[in-house]
N, C-alpha and C. Protein backbone atom coordinates (compact mmCIF):
# COMPACT_ATOMS: atom_id res chain seq x y z
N UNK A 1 92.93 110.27 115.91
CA UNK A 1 92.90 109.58 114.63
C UNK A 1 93.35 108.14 114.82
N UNK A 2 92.86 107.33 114.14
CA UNK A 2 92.85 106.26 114.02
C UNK A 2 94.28 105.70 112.68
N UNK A 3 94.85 105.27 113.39
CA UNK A 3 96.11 104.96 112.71
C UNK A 3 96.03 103.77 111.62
N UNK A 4 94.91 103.12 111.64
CA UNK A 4 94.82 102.14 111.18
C UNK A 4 94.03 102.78 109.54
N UNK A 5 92.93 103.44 109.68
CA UNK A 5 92.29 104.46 109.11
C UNK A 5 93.15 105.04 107.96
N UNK A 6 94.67 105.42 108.31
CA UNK A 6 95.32 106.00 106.96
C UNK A 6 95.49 105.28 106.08
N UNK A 7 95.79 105.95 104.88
CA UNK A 7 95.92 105.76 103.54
C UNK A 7 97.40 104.89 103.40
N UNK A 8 97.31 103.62 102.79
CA UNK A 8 98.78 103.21 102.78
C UNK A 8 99.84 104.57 101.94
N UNK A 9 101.24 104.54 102.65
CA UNK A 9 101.91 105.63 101.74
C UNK A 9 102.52 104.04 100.83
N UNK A 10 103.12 104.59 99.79
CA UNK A 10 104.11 103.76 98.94
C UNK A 10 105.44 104.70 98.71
N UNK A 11 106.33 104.59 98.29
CA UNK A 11 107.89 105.06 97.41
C UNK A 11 108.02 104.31 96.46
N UNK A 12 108.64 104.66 95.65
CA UNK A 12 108.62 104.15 93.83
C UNK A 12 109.75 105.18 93.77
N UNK A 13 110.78 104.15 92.86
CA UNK A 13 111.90 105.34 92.14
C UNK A 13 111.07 104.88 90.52
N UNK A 14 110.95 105.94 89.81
CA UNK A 14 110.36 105.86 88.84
C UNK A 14 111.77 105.97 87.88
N UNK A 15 111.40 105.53 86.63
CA UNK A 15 112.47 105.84 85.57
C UNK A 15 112.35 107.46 84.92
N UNK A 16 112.17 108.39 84.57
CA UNK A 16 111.76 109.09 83.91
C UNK A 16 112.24 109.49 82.62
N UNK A 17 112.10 109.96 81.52
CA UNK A 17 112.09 110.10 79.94
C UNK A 17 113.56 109.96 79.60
N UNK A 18 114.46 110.84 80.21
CA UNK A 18 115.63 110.74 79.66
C UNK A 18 116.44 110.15 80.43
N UNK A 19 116.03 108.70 81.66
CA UNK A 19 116.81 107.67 82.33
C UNK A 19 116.99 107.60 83.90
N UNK A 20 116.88 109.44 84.39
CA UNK A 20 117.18 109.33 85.38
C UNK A 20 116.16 109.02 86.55
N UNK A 21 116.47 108.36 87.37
CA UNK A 21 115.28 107.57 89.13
C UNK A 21 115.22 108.95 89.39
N UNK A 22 113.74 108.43 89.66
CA UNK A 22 113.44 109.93 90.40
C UNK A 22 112.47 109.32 91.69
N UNK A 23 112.61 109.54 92.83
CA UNK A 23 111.44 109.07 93.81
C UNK A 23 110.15 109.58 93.75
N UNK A 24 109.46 109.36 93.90
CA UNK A 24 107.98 109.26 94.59
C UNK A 24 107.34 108.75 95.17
N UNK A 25 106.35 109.30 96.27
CA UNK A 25 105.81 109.02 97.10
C UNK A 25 104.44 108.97 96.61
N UNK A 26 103.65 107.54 96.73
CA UNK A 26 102.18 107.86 96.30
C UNK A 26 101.10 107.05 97.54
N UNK A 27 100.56 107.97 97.83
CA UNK A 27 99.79 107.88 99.37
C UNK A 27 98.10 107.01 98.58
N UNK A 28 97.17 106.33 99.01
CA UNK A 28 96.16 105.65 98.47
C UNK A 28 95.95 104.68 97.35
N UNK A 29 96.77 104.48 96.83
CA UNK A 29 96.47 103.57 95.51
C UNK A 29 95.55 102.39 95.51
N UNK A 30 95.01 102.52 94.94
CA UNK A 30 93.70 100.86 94.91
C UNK A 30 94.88 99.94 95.00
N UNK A 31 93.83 98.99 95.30
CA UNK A 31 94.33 97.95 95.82
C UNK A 31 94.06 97.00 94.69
N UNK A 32 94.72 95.52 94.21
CA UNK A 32 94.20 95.10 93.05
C UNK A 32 92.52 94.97 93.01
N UNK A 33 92.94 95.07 91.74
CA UNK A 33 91.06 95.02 91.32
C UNK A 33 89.77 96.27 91.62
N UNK A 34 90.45 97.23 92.54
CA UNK A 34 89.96 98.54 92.83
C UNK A 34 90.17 99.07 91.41
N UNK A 35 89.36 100.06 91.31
CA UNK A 35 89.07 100.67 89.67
C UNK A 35 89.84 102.02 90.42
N UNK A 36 90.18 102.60 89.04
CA UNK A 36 91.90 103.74 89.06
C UNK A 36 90.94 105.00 90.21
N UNK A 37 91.36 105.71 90.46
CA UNK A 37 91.24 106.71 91.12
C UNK A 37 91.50 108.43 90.58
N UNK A 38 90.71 109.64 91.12
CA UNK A 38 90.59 110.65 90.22
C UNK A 38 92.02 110.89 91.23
N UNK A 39 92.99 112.21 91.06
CA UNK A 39 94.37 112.08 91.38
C UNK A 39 94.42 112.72 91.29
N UNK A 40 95.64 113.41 92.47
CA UNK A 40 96.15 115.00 92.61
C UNK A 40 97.98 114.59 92.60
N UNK A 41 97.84 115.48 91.81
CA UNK A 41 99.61 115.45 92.01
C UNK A 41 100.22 116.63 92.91
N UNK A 42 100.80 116.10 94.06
CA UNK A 42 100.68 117.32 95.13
C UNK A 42 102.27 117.98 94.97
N UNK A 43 103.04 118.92 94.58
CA UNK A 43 104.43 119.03 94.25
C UNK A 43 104.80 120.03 95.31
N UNK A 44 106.15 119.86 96.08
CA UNK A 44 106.53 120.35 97.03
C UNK A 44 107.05 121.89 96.36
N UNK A 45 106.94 122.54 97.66
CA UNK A 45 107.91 123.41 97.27
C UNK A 45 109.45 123.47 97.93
N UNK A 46 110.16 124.99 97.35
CA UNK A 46 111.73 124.83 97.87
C UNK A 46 111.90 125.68 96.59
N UNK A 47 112.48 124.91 95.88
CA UNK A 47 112.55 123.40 94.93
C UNK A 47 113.62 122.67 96.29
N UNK A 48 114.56 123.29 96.14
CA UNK A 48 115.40 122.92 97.13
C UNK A 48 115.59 122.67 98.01
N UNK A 49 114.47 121.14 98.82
CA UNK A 49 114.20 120.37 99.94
C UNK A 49 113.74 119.37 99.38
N UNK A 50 113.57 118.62 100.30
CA UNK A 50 113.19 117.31 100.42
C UNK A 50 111.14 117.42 100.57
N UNK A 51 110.88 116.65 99.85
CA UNK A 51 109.38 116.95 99.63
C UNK A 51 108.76 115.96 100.44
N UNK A 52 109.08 114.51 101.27
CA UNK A 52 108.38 113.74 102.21
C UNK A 52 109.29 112.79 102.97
N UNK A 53 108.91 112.06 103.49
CA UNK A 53 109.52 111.25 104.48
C UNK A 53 108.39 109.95 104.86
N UNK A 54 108.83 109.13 105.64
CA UNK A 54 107.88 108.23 106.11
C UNK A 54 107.44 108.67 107.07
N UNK A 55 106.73 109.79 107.37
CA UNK A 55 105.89 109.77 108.31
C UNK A 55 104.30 110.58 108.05
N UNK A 56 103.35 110.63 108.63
CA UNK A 56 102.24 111.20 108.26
C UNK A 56 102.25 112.28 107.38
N UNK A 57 101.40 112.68 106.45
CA UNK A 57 101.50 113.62 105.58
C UNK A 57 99.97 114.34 105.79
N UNK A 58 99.99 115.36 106.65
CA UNK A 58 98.62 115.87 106.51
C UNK A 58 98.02 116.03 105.01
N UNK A 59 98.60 116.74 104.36
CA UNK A 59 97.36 117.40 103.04
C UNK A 59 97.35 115.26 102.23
N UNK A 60 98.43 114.60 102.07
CA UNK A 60 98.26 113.44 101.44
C UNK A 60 96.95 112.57 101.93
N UNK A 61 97.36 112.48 103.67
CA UNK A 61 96.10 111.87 103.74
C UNK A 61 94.63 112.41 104.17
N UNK A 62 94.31 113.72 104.21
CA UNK A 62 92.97 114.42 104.17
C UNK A 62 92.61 114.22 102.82
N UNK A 63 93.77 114.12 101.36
CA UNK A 63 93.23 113.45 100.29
C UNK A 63 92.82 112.50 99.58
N UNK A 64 93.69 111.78 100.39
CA UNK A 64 93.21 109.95 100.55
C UNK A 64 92.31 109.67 101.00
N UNK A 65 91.79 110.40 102.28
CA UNK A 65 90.66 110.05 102.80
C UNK A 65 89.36 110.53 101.74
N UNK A 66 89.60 111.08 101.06
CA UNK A 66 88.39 111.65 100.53
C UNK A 66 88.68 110.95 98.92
N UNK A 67 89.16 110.13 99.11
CA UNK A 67 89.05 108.99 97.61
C UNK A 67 90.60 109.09 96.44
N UNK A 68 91.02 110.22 97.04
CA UNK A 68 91.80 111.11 95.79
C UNK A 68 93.41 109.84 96.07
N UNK A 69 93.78 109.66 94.99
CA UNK A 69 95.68 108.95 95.15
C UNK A 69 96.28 110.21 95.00
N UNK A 70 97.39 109.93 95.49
CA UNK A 70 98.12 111.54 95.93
C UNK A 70 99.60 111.28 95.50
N UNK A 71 100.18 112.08 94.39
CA UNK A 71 101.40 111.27 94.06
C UNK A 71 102.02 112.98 94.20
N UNK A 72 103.27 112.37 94.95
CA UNK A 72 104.16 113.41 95.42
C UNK A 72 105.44 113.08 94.73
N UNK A 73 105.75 113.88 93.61
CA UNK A 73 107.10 113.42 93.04
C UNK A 73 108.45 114.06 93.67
N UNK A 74 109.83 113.68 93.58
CA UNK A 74 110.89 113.83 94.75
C UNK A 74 111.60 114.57 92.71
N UNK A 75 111.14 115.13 92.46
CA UNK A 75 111.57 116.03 91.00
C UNK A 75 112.86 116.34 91.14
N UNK A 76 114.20 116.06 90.17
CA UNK A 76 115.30 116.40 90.31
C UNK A 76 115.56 117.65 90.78
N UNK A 77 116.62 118.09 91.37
CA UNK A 77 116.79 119.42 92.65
C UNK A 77 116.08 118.90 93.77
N UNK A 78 115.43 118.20 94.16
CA UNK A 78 115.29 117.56 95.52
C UNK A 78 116.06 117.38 96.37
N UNK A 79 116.39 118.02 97.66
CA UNK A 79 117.20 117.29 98.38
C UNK A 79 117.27 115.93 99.16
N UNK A 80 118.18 115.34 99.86
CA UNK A 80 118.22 113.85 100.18
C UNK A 80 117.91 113.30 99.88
N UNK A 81 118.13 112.74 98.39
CA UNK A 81 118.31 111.81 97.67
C UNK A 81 119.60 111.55 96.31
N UNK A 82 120.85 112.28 97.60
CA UNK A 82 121.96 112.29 96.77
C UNK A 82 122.41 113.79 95.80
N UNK A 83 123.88 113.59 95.62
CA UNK A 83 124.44 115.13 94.96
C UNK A 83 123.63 115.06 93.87
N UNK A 84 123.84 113.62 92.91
CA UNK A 84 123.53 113.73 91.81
C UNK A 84 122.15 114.28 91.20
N UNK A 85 120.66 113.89 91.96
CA UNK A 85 119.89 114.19 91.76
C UNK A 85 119.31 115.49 91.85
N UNK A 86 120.29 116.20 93.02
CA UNK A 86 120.02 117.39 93.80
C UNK A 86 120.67 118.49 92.65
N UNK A 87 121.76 118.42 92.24
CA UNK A 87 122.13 119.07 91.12
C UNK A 87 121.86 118.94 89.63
N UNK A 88 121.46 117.69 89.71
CA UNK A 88 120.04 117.57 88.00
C UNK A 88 119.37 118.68 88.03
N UNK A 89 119.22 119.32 89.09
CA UNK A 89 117.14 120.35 88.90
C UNK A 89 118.68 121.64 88.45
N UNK A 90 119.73 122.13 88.35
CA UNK A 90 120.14 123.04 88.42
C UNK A 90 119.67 123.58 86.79
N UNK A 91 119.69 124.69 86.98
CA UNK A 91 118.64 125.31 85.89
C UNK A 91 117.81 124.59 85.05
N UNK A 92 117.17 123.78 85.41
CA UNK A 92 116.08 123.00 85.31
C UNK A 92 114.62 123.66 85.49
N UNK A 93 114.49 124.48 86.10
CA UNK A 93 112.91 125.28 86.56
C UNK A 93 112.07 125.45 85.07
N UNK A 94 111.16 124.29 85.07
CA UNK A 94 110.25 124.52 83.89
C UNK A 94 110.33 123.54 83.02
N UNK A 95 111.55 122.87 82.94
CA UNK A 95 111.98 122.05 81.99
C UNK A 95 112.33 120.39 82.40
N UNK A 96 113.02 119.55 82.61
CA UNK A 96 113.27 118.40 83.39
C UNK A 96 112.98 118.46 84.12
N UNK A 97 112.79 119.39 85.44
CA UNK A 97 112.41 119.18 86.94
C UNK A 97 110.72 118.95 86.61
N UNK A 98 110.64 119.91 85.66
CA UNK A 98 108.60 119.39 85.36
C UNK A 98 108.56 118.49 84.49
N UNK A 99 109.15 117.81 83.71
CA UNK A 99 108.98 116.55 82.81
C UNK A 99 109.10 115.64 83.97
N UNK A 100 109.62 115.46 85.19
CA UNK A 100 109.43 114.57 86.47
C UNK A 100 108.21 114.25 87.06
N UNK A 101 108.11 115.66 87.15
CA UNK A 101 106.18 115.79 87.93
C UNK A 101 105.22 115.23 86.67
N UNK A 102 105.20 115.61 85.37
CA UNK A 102 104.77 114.83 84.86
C UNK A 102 104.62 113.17 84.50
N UNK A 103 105.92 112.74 84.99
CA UNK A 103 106.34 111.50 84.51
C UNK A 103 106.41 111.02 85.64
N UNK A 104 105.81 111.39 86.65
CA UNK A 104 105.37 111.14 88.01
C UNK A 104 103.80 110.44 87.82
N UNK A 105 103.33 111.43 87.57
CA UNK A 105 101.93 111.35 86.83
C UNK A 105 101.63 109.77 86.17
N UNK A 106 102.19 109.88 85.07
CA UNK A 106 102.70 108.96 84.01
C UNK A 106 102.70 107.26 84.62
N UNK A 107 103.53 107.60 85.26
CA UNK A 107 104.05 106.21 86.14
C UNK A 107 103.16 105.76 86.82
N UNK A 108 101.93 106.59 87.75
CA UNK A 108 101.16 106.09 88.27
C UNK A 108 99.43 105.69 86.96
N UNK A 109 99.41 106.59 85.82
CA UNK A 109 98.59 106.22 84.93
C UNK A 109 98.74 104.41 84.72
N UNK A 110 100.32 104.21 84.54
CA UNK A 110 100.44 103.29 83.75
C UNK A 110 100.52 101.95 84.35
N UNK A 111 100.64 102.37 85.77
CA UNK A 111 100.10 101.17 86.86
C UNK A 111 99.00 101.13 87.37
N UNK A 112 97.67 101.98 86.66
CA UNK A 112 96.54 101.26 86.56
C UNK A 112 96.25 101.93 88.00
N UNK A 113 96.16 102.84 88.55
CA UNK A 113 96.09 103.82 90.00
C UNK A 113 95.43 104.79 89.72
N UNK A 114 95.67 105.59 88.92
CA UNK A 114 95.35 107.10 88.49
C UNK A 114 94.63 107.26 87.57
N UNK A 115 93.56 107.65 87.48
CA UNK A 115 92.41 108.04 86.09
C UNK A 115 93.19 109.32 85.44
N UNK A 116 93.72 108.92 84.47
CA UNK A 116 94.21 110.28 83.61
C UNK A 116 92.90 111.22 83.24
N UNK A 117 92.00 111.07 83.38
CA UNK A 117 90.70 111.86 83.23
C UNK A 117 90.14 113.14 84.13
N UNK A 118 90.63 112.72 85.44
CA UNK A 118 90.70 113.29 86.42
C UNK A 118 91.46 113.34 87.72
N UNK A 119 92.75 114.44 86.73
CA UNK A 119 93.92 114.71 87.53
C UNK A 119 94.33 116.10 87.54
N UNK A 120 94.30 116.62 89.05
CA UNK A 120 94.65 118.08 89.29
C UNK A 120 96.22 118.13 90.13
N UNK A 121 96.52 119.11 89.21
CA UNK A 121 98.31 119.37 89.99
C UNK A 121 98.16 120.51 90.94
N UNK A 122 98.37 120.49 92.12
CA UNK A 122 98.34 121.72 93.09
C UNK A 122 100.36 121.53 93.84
N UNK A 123 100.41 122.31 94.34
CA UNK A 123 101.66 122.76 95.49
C UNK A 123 101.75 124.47 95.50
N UNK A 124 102.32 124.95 96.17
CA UNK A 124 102.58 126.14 96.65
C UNK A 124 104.17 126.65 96.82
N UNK A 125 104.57 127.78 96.60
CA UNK A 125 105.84 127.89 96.79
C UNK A 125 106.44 127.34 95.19
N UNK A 126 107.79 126.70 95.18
CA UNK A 126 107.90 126.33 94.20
C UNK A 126 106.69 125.06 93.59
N UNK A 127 106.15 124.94 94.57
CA UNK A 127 105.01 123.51 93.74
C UNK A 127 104.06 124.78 93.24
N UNK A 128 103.89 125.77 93.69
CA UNK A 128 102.82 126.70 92.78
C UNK A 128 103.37 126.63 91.37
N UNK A 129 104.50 127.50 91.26
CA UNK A 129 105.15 127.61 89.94
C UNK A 129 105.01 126.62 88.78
N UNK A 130 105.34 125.23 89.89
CA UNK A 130 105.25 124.23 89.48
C UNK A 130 103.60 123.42 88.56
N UNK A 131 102.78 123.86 89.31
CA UNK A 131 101.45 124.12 89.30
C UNK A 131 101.28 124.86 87.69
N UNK A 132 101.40 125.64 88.22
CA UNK A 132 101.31 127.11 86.75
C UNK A 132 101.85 126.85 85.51
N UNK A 133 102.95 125.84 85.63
CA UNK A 133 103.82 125.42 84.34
C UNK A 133 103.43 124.28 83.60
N UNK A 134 102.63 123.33 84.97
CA UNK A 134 102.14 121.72 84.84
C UNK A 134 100.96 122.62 83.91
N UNK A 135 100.14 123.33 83.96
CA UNK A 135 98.86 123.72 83.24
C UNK A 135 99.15 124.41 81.99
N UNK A 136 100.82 125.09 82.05
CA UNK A 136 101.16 125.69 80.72
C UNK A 136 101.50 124.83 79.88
N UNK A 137 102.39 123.59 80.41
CA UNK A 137 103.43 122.65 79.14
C UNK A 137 102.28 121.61 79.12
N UNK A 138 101.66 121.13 79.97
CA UNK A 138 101.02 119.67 79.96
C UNK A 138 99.22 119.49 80.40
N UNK A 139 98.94 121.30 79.45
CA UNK A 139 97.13 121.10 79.80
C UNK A 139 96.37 120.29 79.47
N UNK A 140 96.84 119.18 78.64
CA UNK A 140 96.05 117.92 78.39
C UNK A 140 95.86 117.35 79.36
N UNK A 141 97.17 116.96 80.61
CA UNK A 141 97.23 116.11 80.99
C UNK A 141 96.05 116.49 82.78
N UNK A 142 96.18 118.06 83.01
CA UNK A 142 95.26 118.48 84.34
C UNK A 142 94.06 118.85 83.80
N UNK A 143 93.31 118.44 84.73
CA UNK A 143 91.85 119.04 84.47
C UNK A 143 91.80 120.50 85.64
N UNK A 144 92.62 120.39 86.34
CA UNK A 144 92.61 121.74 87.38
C UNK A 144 93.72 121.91 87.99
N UNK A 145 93.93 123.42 88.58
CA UNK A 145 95.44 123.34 89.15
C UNK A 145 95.26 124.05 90.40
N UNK A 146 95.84 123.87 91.55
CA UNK A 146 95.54 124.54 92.49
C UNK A 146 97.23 125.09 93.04
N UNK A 147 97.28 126.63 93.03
CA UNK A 147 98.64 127.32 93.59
C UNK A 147 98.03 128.25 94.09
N UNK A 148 99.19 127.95 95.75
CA UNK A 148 98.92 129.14 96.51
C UNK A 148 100.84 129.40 96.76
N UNK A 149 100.63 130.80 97.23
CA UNK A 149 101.90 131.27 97.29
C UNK A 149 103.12 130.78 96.20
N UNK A 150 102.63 130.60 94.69
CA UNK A 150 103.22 129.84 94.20
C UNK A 150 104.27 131.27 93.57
N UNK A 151 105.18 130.88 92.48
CA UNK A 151 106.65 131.84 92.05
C UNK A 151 105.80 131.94 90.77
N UNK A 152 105.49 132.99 90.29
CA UNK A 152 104.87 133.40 88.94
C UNK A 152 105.75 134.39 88.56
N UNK A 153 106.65 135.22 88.75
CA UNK A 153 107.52 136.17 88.34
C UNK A 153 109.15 135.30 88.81
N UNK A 154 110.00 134.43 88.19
CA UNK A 154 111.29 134.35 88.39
C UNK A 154 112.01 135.47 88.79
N UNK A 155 112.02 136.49 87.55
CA UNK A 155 113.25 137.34 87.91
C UNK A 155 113.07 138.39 89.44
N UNK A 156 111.62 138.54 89.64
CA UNK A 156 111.30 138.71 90.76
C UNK A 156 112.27 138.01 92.16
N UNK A 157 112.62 136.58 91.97
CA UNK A 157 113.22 136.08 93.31
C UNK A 157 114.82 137.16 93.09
N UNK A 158 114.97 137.70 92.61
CA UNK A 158 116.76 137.85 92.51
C UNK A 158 116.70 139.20 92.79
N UNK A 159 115.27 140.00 92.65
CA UNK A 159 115.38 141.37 93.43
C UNK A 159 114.61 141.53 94.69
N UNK A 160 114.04 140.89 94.86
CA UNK A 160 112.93 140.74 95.88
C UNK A 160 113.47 141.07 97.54
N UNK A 161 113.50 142.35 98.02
CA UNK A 161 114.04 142.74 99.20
C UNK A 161 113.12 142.10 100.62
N UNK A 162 112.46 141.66 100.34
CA UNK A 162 111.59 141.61 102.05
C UNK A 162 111.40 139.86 101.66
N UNK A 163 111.86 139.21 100.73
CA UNK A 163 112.25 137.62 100.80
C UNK A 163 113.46 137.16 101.95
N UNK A 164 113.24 135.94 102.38
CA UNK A 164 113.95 135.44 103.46
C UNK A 164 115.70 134.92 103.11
N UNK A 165 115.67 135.03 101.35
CA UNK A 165 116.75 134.59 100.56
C UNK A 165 117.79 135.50 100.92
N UNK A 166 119.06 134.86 101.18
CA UNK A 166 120.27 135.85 101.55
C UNK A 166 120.69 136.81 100.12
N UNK A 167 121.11 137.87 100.35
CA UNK A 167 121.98 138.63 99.64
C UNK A 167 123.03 137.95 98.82
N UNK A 168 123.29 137.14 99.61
CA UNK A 168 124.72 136.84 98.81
C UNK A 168 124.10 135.08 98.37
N UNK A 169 123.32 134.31 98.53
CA UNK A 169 122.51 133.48 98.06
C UNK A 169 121.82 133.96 96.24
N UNK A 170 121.13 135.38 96.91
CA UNK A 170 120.31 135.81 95.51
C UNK A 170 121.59 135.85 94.53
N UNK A 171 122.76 136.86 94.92
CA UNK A 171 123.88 136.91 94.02
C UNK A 171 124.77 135.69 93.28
N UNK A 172 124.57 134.66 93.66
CA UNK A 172 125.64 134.01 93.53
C UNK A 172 124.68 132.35 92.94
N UNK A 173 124.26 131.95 94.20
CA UNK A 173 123.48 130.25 94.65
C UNK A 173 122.46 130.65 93.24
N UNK A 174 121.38 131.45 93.69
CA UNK A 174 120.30 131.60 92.36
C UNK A 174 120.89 131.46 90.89
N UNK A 175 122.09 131.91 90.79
CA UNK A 175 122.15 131.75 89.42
C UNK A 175 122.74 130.52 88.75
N UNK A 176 123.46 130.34 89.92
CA UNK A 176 123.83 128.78 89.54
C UNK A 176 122.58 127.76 89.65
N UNK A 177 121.80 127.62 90.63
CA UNK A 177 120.79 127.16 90.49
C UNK A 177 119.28 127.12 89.78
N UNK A 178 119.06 128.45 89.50
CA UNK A 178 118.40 128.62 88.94
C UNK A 178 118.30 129.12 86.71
N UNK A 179 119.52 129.96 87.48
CA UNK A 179 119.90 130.77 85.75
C UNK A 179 120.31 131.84 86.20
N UNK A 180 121.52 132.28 85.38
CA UNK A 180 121.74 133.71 84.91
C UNK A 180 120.78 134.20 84.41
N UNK A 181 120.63 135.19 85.39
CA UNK A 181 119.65 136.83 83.92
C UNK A 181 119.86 136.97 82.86
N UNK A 182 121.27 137.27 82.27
CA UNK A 182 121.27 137.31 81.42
C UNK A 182 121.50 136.30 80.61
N UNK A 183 122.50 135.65 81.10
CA UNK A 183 123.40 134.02 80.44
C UNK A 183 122.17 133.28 79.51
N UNK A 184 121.09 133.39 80.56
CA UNK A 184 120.57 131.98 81.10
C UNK A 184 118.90 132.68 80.54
């Protein structure tokens, strides 16, 4: 591959609705005077990792190459990018951590990059979930969603025996992070 050939990446701390920076990574963006682009919002999973780095991004740029801007939002509960942000996503699943991915979205509409007309949300893992929720709270905003291995049953992660999640993680970390069963 031709190094020269890739898609510029960018980083943007975006503002999002209720104040807090949130990073993103957006791989292709026109260049001035280039007309907006159809757009995938690609969302990591975890939740609880770090979703990019500066270095090559296979699925970003096989989508760049093929015309698409690729905006990867760093959605509160992200790791490395500080306590504060990393403990924002805490029972967040569905709610602020996806008003991010949306307002991920958003940020790139409004800098004239992204055709709000034609924009699909895909990730896997928690970006599935993520996926599944972007099409439940914000079906105006996707025209398609693509999840693989994505979390469609929550209470599922907290019994789930042949998951890689510790015992004493499911008992304890999940609920703080995610929600009490019952509390929550």
């Amino acid at each position: 591959l031709n190094p020269d050939d890739a898609a510029r990446v960018q980083f943007h701390r975006l503002t999002a609705r209720d104040g807090v920076k949130v990073p993103v990574w957006v791989t292709g963006a026109p260049a001035k005077g280039e007309p907006v682009k159809p757009t995938v919002v690609l969302v990591h999973g975890g939740p609880w990792v770090r979703g990019g780095y500066w270095e090559w991004e296979r699925s970003a740029q096989f989508l760049a190459s093929r015309g698409y801007l690729v905006v990867a939002p760093e959605f509160r509960g992200s790791d490395g990018y500080g306590r504060k942000l990393e403990r924002a996503g805490w029972k967040q699943w569905g709610q602020s951590m996806q008003d991010d991915v949306t307002d991920a979205l958003r940020f790139t509409v409004d800098k004239g990059w992204a055709d709000p007309k034609r924009v699909c949300i895909a990730g896997a893992s928690y970006g599935g979930y993520a996926t599944l929720m972007g099409l439940a709270k914000d079906g105006d905003l996707f025209r398609c969603g693509v999840d693989w291995v994505g979390v469609s049953d929550i209470l599922l992660l907290f019994d789930a025996h042949w998951s890689d999640t510790s015992d004493l993680f499911k008992r304890f970390g999940m609920s703080e992070r995610i929600g009490d069963r019952e509390k929550d």
